[in-house]
mmCIF file of C-alpha atoms and ligand atoms in Angstrom:
data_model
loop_
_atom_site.group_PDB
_atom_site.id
_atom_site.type_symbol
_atom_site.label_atom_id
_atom_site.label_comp_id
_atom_site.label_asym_id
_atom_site.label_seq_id
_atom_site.Cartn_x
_atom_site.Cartn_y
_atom_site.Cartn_z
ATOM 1 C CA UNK X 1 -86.044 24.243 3.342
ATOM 2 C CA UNK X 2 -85.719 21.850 0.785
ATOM 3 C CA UNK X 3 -89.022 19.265 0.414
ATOM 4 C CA UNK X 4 -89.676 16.550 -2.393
ATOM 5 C CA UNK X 5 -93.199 15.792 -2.633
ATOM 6 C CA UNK X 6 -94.376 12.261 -3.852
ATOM 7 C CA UNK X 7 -97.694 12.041 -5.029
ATOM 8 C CA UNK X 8 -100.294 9.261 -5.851
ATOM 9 C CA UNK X 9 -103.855 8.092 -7.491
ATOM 10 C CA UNK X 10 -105.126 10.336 -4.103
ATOM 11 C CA UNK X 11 -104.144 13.506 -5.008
ATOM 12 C CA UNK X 12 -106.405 13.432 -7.969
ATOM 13 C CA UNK X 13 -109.279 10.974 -6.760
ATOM 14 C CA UNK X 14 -111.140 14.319 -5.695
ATOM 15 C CA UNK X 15 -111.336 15.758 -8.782
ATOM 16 C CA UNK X 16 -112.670 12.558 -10.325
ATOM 17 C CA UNK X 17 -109.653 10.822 -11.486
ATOM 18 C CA UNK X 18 -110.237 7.013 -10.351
ATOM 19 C CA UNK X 19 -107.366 5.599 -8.101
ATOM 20 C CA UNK X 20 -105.886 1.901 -8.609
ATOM 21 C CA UNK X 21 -106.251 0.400 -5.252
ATOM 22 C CA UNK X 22 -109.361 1.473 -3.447
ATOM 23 C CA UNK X 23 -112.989 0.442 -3.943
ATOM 24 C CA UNK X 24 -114.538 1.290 -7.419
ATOM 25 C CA UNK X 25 -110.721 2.111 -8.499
ATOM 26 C CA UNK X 26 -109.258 1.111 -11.850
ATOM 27 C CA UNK X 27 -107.737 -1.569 -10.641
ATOM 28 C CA UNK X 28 -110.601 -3.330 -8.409
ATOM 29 C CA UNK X 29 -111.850 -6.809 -10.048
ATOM 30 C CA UNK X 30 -109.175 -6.223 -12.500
ATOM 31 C CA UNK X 31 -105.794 -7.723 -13.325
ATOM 32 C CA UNK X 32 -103.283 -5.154 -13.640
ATOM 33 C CA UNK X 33 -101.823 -7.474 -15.997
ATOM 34 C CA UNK X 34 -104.366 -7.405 -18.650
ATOM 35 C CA UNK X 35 -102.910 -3.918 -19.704
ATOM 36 C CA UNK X 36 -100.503 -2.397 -18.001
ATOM 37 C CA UNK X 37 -97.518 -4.585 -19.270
ATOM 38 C CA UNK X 38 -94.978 -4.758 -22.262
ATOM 39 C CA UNK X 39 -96.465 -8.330 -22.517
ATOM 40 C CA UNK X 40 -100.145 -7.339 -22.836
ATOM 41 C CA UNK X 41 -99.808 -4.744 -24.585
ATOM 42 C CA UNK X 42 -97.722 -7.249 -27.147
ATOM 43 C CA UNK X 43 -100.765 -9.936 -26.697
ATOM 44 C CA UNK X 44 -103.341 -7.615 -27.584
ATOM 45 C CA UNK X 45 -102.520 -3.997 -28.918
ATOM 46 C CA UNK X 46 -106.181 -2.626 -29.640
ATOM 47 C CA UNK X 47 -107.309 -3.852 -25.699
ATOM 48 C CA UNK X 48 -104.351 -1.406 -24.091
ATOM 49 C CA UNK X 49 -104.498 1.287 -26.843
ATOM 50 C CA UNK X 50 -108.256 1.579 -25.440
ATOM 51 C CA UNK X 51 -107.933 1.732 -21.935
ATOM 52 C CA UNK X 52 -105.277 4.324 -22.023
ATOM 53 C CA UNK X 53 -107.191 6.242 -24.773
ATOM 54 C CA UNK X 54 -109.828 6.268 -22.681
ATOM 55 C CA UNK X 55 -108.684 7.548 -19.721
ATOM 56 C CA UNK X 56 -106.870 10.584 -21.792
ATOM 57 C CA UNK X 57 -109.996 11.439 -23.383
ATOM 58 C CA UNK X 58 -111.412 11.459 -19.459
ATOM 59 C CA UNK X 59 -109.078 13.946 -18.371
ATOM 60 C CA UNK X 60 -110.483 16.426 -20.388
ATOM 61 C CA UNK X 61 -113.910 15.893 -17.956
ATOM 62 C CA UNK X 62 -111.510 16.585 -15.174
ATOM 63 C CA UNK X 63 -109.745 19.596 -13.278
ATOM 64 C CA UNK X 64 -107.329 20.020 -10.832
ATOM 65 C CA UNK X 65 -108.736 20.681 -7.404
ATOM 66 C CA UNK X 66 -107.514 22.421 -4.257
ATOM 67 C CA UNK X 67 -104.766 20.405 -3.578
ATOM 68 C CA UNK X 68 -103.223 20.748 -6.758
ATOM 69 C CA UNK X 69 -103.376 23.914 -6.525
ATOM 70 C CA UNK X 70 -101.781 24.229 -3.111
ATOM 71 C CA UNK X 71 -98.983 22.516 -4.236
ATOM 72 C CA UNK X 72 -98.592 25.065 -7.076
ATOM 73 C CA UNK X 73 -98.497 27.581 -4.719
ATOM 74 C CA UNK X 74 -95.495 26.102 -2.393
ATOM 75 C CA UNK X 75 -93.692 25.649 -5.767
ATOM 76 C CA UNK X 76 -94.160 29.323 -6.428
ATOM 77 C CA UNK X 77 -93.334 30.829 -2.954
ATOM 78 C CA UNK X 78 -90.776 28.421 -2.318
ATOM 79 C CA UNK X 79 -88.919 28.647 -5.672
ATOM 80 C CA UNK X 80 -88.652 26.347 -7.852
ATOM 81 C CA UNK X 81 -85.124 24.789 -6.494
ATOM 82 C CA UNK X 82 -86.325 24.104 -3.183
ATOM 83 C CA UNK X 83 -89.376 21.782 -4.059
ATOM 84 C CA UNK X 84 -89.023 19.071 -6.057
ATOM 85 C CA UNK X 85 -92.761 17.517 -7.261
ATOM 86 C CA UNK X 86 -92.621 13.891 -8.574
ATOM 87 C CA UNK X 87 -95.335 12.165 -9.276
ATOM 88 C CA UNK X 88 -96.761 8.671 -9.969
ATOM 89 C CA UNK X 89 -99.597 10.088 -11.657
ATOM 90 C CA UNK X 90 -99.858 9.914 -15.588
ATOM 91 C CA UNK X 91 -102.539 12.691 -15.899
ATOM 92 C CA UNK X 92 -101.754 16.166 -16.189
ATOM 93 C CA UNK X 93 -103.713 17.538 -12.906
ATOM 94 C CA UNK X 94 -100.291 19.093 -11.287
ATOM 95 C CA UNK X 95 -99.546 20.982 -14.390
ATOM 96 C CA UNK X 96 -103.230 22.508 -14.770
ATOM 97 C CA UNK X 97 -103.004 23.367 -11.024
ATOM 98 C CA UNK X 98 -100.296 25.395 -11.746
ATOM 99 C CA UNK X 99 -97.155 23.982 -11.085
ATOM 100 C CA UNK X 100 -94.418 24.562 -13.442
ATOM 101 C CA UNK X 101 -91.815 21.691 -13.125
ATOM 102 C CA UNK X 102 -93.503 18.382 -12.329
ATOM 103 C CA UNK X 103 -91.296 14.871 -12.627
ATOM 104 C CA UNK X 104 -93.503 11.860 -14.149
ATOM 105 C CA UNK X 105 -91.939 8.995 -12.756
ATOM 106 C CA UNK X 106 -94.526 6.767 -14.732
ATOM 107 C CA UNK X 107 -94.966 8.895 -17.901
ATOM 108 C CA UNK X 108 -98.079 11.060 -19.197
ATOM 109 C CA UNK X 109 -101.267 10.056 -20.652
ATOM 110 C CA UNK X 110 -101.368 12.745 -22.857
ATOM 111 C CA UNK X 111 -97.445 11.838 -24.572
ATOM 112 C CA UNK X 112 -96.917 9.138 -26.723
ATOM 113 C CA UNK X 113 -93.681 7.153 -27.546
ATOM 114 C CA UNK X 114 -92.471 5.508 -30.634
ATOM 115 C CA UNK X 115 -91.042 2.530 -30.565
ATOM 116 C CA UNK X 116 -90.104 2.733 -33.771
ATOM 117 C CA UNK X 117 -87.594 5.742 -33.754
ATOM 118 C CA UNK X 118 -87.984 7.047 -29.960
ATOM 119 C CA UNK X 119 -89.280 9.934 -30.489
ATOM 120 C CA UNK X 120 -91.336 10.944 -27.445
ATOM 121 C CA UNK X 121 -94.365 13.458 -28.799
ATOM 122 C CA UNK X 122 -97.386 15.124 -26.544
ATOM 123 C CA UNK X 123 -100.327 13.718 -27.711
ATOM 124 C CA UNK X 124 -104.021 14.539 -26.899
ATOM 125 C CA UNK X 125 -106.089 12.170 -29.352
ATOM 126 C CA UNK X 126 -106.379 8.520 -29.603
ATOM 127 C CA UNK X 127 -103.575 6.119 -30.442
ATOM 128 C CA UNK X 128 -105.503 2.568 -31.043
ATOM 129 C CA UNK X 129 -106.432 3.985 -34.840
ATOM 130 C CA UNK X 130 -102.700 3.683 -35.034
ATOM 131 C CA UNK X 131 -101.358 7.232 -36.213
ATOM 132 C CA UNK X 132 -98.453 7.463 -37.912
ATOM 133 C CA UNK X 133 -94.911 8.848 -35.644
ATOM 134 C CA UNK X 134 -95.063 12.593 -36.623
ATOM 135 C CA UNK X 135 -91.174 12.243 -36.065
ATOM 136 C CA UNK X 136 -90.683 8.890 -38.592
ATOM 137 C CA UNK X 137 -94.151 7.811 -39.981
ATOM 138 C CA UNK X 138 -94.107 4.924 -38.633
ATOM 139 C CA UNK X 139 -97.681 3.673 -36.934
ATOM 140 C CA UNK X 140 -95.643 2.351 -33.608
ATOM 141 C CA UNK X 141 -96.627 4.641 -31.134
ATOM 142 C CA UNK X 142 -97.645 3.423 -27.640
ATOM 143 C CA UNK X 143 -98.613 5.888 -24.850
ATOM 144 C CA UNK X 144 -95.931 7.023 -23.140
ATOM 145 C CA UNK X 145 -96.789 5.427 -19.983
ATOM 146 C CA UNK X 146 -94.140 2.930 -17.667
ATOM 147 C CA UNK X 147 -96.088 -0.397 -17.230
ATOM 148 C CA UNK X 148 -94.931 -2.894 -14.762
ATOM 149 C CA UNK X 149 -91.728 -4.734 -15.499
ATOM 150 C CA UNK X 150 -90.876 -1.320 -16.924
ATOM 151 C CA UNK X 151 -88.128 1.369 -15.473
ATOM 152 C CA UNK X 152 -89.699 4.273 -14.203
ATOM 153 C CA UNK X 153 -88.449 7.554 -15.176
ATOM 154 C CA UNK X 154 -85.969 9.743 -13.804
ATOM 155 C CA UNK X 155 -84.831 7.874 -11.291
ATOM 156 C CA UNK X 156 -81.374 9.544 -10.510
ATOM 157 C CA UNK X 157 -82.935 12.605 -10.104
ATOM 158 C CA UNK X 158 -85.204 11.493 -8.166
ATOM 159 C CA UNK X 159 -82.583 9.655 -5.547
ATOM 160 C CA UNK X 160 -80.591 13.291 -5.668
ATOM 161 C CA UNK X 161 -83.119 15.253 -4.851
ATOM 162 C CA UNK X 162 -84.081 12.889 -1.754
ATOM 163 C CA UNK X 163 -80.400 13.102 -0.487
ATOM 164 C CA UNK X 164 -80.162 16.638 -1.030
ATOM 165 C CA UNK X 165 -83.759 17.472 0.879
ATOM 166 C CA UNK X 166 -84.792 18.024 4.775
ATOM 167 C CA UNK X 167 -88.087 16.620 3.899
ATOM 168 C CA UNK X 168 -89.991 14.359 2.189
ATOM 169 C CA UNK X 169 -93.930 13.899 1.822
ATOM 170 C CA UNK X 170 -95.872 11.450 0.651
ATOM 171 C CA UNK X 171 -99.350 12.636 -0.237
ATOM 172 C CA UNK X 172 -102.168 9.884 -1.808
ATOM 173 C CA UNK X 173 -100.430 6.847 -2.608
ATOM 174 C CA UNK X 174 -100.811 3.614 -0.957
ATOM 175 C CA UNK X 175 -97.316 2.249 -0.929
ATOM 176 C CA UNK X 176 -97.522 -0.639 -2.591
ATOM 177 C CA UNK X 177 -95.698 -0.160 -5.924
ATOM 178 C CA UNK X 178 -91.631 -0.112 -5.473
ATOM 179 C CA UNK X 179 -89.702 2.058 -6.494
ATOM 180 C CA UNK X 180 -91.814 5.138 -5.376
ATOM 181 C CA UNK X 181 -92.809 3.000 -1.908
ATOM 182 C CA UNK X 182 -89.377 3.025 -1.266
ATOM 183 C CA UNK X 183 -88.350 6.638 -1.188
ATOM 184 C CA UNK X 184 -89.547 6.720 2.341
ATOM 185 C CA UNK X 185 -87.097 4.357 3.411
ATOM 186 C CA UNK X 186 -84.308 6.040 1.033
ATOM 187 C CA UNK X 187 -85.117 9.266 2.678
ATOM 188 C CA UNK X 188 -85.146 7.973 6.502
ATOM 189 C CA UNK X 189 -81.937 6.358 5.674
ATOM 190 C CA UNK X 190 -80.262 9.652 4.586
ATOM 191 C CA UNK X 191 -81.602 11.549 8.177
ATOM 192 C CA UNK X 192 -84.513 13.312 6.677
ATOM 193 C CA UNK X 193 -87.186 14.112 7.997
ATOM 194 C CA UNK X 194 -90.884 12.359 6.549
ATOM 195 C CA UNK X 195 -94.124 13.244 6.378
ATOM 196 C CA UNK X 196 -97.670 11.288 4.800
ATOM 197 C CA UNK X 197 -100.868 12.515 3.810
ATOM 198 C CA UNK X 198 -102.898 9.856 2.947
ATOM 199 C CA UNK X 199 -106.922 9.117 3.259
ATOM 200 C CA UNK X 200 -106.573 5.813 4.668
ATOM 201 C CA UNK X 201 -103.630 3.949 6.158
ATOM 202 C CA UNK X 202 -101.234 3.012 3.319
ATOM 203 C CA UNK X 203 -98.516 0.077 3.303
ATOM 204 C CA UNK X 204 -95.755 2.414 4.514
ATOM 205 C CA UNK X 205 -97.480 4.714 7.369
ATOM 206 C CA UNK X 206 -95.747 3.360 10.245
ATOM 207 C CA UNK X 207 -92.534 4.144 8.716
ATOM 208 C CA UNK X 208 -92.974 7.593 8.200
ATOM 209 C CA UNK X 209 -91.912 9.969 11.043
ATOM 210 C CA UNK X 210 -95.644 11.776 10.979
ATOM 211 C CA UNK X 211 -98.563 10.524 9.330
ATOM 212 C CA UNK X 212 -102.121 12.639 8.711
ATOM 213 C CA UNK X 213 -105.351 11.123 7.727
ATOM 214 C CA UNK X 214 -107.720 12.932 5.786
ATOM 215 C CA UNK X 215 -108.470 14.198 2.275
ATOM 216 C CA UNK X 216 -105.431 15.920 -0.028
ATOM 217 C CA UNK X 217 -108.239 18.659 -0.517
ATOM 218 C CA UNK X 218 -107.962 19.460 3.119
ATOM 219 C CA UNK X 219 -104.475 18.405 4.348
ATOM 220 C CA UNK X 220 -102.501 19.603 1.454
ATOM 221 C CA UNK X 221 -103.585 23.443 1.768
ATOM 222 C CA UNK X 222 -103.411 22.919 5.391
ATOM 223 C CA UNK X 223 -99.537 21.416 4.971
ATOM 224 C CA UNK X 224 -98.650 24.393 2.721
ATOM 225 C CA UNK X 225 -99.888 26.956 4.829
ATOM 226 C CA UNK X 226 -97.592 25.589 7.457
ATOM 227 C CA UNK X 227 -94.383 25.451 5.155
ATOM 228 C CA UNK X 228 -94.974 29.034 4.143
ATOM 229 C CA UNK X 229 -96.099 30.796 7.687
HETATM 230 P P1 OAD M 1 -103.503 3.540 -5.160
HETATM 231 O O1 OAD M 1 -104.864 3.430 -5.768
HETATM 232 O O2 OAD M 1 -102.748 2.307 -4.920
HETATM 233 O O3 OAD M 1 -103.623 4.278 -3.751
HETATM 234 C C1 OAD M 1 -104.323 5.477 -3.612
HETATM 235 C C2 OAD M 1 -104.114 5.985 -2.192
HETATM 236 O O4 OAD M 1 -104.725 7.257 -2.104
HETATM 237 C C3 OAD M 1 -104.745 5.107 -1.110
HETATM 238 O O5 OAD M 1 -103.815 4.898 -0.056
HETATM 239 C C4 OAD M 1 -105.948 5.944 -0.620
HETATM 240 O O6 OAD M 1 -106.156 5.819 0.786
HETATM 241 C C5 OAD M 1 -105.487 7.344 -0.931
HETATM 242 N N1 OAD M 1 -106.590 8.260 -1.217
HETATM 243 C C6 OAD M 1 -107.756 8.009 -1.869
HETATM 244 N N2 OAD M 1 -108.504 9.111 -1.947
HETATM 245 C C7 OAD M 1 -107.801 10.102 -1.338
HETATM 246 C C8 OAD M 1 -108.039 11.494 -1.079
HETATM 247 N N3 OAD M 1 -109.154 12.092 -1.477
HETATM 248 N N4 OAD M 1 -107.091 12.187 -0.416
HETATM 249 C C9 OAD M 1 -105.943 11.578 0.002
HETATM 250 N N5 OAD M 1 -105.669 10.292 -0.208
HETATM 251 C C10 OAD M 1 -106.576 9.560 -0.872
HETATM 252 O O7 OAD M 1 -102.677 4.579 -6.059
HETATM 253 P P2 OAD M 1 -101.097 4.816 -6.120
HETATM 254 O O8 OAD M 1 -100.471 4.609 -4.786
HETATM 255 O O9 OAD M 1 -100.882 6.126 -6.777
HETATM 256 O O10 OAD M 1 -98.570 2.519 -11.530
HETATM 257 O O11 OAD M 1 -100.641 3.670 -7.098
HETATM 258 C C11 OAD M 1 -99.291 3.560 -7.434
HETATM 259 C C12 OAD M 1 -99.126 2.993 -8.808
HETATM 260 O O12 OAD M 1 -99.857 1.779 -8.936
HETATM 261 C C13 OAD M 1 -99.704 3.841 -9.922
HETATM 262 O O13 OAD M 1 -98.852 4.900 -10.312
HETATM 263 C C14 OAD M 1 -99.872 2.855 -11.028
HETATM 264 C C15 OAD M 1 -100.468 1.715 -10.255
HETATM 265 O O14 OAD M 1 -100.251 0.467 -10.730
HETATM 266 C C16 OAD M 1 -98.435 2.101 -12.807
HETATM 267 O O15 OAD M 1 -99.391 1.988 -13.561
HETATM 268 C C17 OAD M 1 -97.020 1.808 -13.200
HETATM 269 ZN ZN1 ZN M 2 -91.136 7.450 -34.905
#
């Protein structure tokens, strides 16, 4: 069986990552705005640099948890072609967890891009001291991160592997940002079949064919161990 697995801000809230959307999330009382756009990060450099300095330093105060993990696991037993893991999520929690090939529709936290010469380069330290490109010298490096008004990454892939799958999960995200809120409808359009896990109701729950409520550190193991019985 081949599965793509979507995830979102909810697959990592339980190992401490905030999400965007819910109470006490990153994004609550704030304007996305502010700093995740070309424009603000244009406006006011040092103001974006920090936020998304800050939250790479945070990841190291973070570790993947059991669904992670789980998800690992199905990549492992299932083999690598038959499950393909994209994610909206900028930290690095799938890769700790285990799994080896994991698509980053909206970059990495811990990479950072110059604009400058393009280079793309993993980074771990802070980028608002303005470093110089390793690749070019020059101190034009912005994380590597797709703001809004931005193309996410990898999108052809991403539509091929939806054709080519019999299912397709959705596991934390709240379906509210397009394209990823989308894939649902991409993938019901095509005939396959669709599954959520989410905590709460999201935007697109009545439009998948099952939905499950309940943590990702419970459902997710729970899902796998059905794939692989
Ligand atoms: P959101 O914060 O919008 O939604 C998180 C979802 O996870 C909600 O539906 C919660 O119910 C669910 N959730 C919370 N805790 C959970 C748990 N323990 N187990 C399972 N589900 C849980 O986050 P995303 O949908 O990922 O984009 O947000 C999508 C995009 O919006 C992000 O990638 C980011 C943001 O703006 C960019 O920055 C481009
Ligand atoms: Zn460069």
């Amino acid at each position: 069986m081949r599965i793509v697995v979507l995830t979102g801000a909810g697959v990592s809230a339980e190992s401490g990552v905030p999400t965007f959307r819910d109470a006490g999330g990153l994004w609550d009382g704030h304007d996305p705005m502010t700093v995740a756009t070309p424009e603000a990060f244009d406006r006011d450099p040092t103001l974006v640099q920090r936020f998304y300095d800050e939250r790479r330093a945070a990841l190291a105060r973070v570790q993947p948890n059991a669904a992670h993990q789980a998800l690992a696991r199905l990549e492992a037993e299932l083999g690598g072609d038959d499950l393909y893991l994209v994610t909206q999520n900028i930290d690095d929690l799938h890769e700790r967890g285990g799994s080896r090939r994991v698509h980053h529709m909206h970059g990495r936290l811990r990479a950072a891009w110059c604009t400058a010469c393009d280079a793309r380069h993993d980074w771990e330290t802070t980028l608002v001291d303005r470093p110089p490109c390793p690749a070019c010298g020059s101190p034009q490096l912005r994380p590597d991160v797709v703001w809004f008004g931005e193309v996410p990454y990898d999108m052809e892939a991403i539509e091929e592997a939806l054709w080519a799958c019999d299912l397709f999960v959705s596991i934390g995200t709240s379906g509210v940002v397009y394209p990823a809120a989308a894939f649902v409808h991409y993938a019901i359009g095509n005939g396959r079949q669709t599954l959520e896990l989410n905590l709460d109701e999201s935007d697109t729950t009545s439009d998948f064919h099952q939905s499950r409520r309940g943590p990702a550190t419970e459902l997710v193991p729970a899902w796998v161990d059905e794939v692989l019985r």
